[in-house]
Tab-separated table of C-alpha atoms in Angstrom:
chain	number	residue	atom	x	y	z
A	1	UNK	CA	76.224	125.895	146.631
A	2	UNK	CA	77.976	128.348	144.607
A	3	UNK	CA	81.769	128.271	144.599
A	4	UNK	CA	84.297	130.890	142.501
A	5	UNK	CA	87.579	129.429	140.751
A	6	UNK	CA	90.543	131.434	139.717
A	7	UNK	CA	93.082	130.263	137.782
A	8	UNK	CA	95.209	131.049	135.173
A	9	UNK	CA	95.535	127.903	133.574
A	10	UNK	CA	92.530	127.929	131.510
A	11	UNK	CA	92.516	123.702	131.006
A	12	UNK	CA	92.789	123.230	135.189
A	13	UNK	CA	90.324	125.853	135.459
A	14	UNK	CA	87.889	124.086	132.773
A	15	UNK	CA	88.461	120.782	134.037
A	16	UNK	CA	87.918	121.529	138.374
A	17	UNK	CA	84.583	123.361	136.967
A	18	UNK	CA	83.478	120.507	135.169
A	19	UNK	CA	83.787	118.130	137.928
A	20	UNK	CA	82.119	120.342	140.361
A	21	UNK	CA	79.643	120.650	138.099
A	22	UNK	CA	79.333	116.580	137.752
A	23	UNK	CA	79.000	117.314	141.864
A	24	UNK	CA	76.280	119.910	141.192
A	25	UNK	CA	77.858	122.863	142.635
A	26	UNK	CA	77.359	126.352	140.807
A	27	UNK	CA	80.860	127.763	139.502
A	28	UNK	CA	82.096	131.059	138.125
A	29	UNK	CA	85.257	131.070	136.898
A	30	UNK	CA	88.080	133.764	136.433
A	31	UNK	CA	91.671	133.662	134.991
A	32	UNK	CA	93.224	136.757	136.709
A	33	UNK	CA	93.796	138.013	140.058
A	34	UNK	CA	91.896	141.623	139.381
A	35	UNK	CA	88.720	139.942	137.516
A	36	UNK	CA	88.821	136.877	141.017
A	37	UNK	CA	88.652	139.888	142.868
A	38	UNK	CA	86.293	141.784	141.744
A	39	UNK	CA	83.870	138.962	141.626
A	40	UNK	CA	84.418	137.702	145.468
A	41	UNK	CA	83.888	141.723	146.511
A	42	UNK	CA	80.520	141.291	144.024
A	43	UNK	CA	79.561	138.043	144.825
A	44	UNK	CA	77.845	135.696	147.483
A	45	UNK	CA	79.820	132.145	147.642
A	46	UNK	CA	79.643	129.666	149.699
A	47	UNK	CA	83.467	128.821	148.739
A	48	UNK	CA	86.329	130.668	146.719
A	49	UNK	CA	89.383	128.682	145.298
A	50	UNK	CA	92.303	130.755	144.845
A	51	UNK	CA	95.293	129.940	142.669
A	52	UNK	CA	98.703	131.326	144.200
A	53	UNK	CA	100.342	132.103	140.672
A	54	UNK	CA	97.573	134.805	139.143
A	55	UNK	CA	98.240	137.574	136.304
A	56	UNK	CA	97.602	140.980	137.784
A	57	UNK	CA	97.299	140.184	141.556
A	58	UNK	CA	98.462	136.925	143.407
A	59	UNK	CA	95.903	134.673	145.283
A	60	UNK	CA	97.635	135.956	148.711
A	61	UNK	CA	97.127	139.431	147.463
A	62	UNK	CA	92.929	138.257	146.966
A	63	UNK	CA	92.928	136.675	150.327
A	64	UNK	CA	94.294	139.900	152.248
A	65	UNK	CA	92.026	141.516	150.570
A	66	UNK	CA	88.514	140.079	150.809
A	67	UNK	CA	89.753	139.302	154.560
A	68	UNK	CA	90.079	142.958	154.961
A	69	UNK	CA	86.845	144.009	153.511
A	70	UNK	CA	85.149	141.542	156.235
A	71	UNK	CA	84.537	138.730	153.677
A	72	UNK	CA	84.775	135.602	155.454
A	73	UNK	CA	84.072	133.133	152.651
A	74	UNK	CA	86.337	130.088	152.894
A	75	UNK	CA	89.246	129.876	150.704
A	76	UNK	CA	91.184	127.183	149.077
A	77	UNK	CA	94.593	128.159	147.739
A	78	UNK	CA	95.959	125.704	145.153
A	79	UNK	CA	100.066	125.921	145.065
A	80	UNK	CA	102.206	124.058	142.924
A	81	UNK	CA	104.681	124.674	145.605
A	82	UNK	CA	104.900	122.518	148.687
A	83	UNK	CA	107.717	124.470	150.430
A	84	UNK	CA	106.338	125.345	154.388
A	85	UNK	CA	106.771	128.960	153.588
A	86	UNK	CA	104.560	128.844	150.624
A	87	UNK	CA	101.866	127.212	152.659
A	88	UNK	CA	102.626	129.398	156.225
A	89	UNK	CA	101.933	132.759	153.697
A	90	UNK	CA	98.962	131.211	152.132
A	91	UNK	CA	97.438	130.449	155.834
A	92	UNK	CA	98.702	133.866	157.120
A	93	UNK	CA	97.012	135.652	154.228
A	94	UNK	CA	93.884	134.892	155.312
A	95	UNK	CA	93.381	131.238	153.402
A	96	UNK	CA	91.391	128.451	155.214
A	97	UNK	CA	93.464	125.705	154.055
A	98	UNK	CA	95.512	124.680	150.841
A	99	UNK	CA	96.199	122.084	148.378
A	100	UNK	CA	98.942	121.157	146.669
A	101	UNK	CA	99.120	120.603	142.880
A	102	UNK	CA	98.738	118.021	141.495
A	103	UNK	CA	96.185	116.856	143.068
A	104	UNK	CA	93.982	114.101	143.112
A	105	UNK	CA	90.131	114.508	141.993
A	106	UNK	CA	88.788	112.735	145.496
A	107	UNK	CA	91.372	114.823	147.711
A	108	UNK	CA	89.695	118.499	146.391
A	109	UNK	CA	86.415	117.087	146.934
A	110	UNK	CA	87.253	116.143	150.019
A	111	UNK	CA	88.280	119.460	151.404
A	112	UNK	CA	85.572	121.403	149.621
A	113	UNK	CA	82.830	119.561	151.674
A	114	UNK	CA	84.647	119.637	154.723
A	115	UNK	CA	84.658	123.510	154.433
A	116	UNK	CA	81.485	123.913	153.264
A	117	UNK	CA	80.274	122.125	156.051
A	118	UNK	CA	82.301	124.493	158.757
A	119	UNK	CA	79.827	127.507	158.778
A	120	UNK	CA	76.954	124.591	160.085
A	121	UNK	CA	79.750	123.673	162.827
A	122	UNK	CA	81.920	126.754	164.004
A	123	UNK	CA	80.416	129.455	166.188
A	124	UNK	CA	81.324	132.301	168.646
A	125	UNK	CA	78.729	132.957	171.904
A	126	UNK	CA	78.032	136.193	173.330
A	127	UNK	CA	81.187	136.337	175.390
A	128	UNK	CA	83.465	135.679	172.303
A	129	UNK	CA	83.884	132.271	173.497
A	130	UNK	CA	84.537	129.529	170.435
A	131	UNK	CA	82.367	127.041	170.790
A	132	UNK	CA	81.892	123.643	167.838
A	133	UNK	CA	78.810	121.386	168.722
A	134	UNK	CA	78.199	120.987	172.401
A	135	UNK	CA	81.758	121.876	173.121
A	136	UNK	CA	82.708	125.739	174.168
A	137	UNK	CA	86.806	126.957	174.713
A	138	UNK	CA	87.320	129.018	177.707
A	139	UNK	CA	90.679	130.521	176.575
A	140	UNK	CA	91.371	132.659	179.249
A	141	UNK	CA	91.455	129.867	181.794
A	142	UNK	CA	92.410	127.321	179.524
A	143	UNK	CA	88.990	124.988	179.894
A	144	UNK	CA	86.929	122.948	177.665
A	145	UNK	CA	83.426	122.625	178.504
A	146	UNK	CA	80.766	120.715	177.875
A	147	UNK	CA	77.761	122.757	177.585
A	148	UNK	CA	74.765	120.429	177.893
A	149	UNK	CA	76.251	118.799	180.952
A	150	UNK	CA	78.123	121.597	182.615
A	151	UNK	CA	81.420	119.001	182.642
A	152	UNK	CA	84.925	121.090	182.197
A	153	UNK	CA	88.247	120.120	181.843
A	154	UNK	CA	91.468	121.927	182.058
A	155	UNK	CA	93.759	121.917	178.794
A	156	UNK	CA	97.252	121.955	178.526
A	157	UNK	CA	99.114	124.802	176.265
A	158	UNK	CA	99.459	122.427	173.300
A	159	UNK	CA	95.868	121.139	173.921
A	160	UNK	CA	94.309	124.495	173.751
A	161	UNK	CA	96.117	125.908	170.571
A	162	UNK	CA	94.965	122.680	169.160
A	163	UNK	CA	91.093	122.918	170.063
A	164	UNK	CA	91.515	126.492	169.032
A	165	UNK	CA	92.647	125.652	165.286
A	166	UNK	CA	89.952	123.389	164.928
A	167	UNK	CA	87.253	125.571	166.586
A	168	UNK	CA	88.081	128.519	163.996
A	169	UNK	CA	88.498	125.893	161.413
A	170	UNK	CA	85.552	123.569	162.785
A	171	UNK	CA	84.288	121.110	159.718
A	172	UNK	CA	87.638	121.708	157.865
A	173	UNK	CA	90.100	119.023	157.427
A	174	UNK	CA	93.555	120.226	159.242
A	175	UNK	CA	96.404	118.356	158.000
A	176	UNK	CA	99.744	117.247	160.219
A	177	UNK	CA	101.657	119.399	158.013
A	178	UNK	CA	98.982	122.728	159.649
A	179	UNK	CA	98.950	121.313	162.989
A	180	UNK	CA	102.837	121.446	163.263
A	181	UNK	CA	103.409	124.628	161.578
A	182	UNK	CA	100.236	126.636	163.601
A	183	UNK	CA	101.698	125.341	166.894
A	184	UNK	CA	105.905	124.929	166.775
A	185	UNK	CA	106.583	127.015	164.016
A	186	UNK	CA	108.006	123.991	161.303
A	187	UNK	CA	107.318	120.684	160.458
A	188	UNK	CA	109.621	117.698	160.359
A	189	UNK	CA	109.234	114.064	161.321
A	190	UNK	CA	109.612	114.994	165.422
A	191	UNK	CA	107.035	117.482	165.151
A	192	UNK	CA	104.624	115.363	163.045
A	193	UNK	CA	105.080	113.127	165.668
A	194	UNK	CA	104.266	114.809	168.917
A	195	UNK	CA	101.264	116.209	166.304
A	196	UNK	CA	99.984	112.365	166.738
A	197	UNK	CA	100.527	112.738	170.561
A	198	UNK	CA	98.802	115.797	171.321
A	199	UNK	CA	96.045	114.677	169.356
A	200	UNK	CA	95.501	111.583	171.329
A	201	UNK	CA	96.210	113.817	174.653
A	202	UNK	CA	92.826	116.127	173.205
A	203	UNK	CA	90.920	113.425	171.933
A	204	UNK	CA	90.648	111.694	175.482
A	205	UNK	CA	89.652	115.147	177.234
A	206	UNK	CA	86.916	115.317	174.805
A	207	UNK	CA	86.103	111.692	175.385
A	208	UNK	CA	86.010	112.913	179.460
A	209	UNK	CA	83.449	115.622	178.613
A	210	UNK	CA	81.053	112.616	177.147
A	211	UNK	CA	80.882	115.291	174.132
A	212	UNK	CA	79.053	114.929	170.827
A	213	UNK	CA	81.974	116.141	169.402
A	214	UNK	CA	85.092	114.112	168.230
A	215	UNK	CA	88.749	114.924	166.353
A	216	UNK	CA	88.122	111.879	163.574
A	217	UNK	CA	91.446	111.280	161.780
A	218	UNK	CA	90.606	111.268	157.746
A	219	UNK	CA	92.993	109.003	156.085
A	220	UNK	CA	95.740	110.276	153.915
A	221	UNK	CA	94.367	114.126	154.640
A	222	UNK	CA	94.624	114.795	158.341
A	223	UNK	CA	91.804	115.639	161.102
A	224	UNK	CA	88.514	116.833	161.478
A	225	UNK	CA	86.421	118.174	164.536
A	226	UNK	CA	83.067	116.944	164.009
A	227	UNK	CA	80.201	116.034	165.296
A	228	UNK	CA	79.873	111.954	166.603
A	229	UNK	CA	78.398	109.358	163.392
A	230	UNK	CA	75.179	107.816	164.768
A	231	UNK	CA	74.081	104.615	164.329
């Protein structure tokens, strides 16, 4: 897996390579927004990690950027803010999810295989349907379907924003924090709240469908759509 790093602080930039190293990804790094650029237009990644702060060009600036030029590499920002409208920008600008510094070593591992496992997840049909696993999104009649047993099930409006964010983020880790600002605009303690709720309303329509698929709470981070563990 090859992944691209840009940062302007040269010793955080050293030290994330040298740990994905130790996890024996391939890593380019760059410590301005032009020369980040430049190599994501260039270059084939599986997975770009974009500081917000940059020299030259900003990481939002890079994410509009390669999003408009049809890249559609996942991207991590890193922000040393954790303001809501730091992290609404950095999701609006074309960003797959973000972390906040500083962060713990296990946490950025974390989300960098849950993205790189999306693109084996996340898919669109013929009909421009999302579909994750065995499970496609009608979104024009608000159904979820199971596709290997033909079982539907109608969705509420909260319940289908939420299977669409994890659809179009499948194998990503979506965090309360995501989930409340995607779907009522803020976050607070109410919101995280009814987050919890929905999720448990979604979870047991999935369970109805006798899917493959399941929303699997990761501690400390947030939720995942993924397929079921076997045993």
């Amino acid at each position: 897996m090859k992944l691209l790093i840009v940062e302007d602080e040269k010793r955080m930039a050293e030290a994330v390579c040298a740990i994905l190293k130790q996890e024996k990804y391939d890593v380019d790094a760059y410590y301005e927004g032009f020369g980040g650029l430049e190599a994501a237009r260039s270059n084939i990644y599986d997975l770009i990690i974009l500081d917000v702060m940059l020299p030259g060009m900003n990481g939002f600036e890079i994410a509009r950027n390669i999003r408009k030029e049809g890249i559609q590499t996942p991207v991590l920002m890193l922000t040393a803010k954790a303001d809501t409208d730091d992290k609404v920008e950095g999701l609006d600008s074309g960003a797959d999810d973000y972390l906040t510094k500083p962060f713990e070593t296990k946490e950025l591992l974390a989300r960098i295989r849950a993205m790189l496992r999306r693109n084996n997840i996340q898919s669109t049909d013929d009909t421009g349907k999302l579909s994750a696993g065995d499970l496609k999104l009608d979104q024009g009649k608000s159904m979820l379907i199971n596709t290997e047993n033909g079982m539907d099930v109608r969705l509420s409006e909260k319940e289908l924003h939420i299977i669409e964010i994890f659809m179009t983020n499948a194998g990503n880790i979506i965090s309360k924090e995501q989930l409340a600002v995607k779907i009522w605009g803020y976050e607070n303690e109410a919101e995280y709240n009814n987050v919890e709720v929905y999720i448990s309303f979604t979870r047991k329509k999935i369970q109805y469908l006798d899917s493959k698929m399941e929303i699997k709470a990761v501690r400390g981070l947030g939720y995942e759509l993924r397929q079921k563990e076997t045993s």
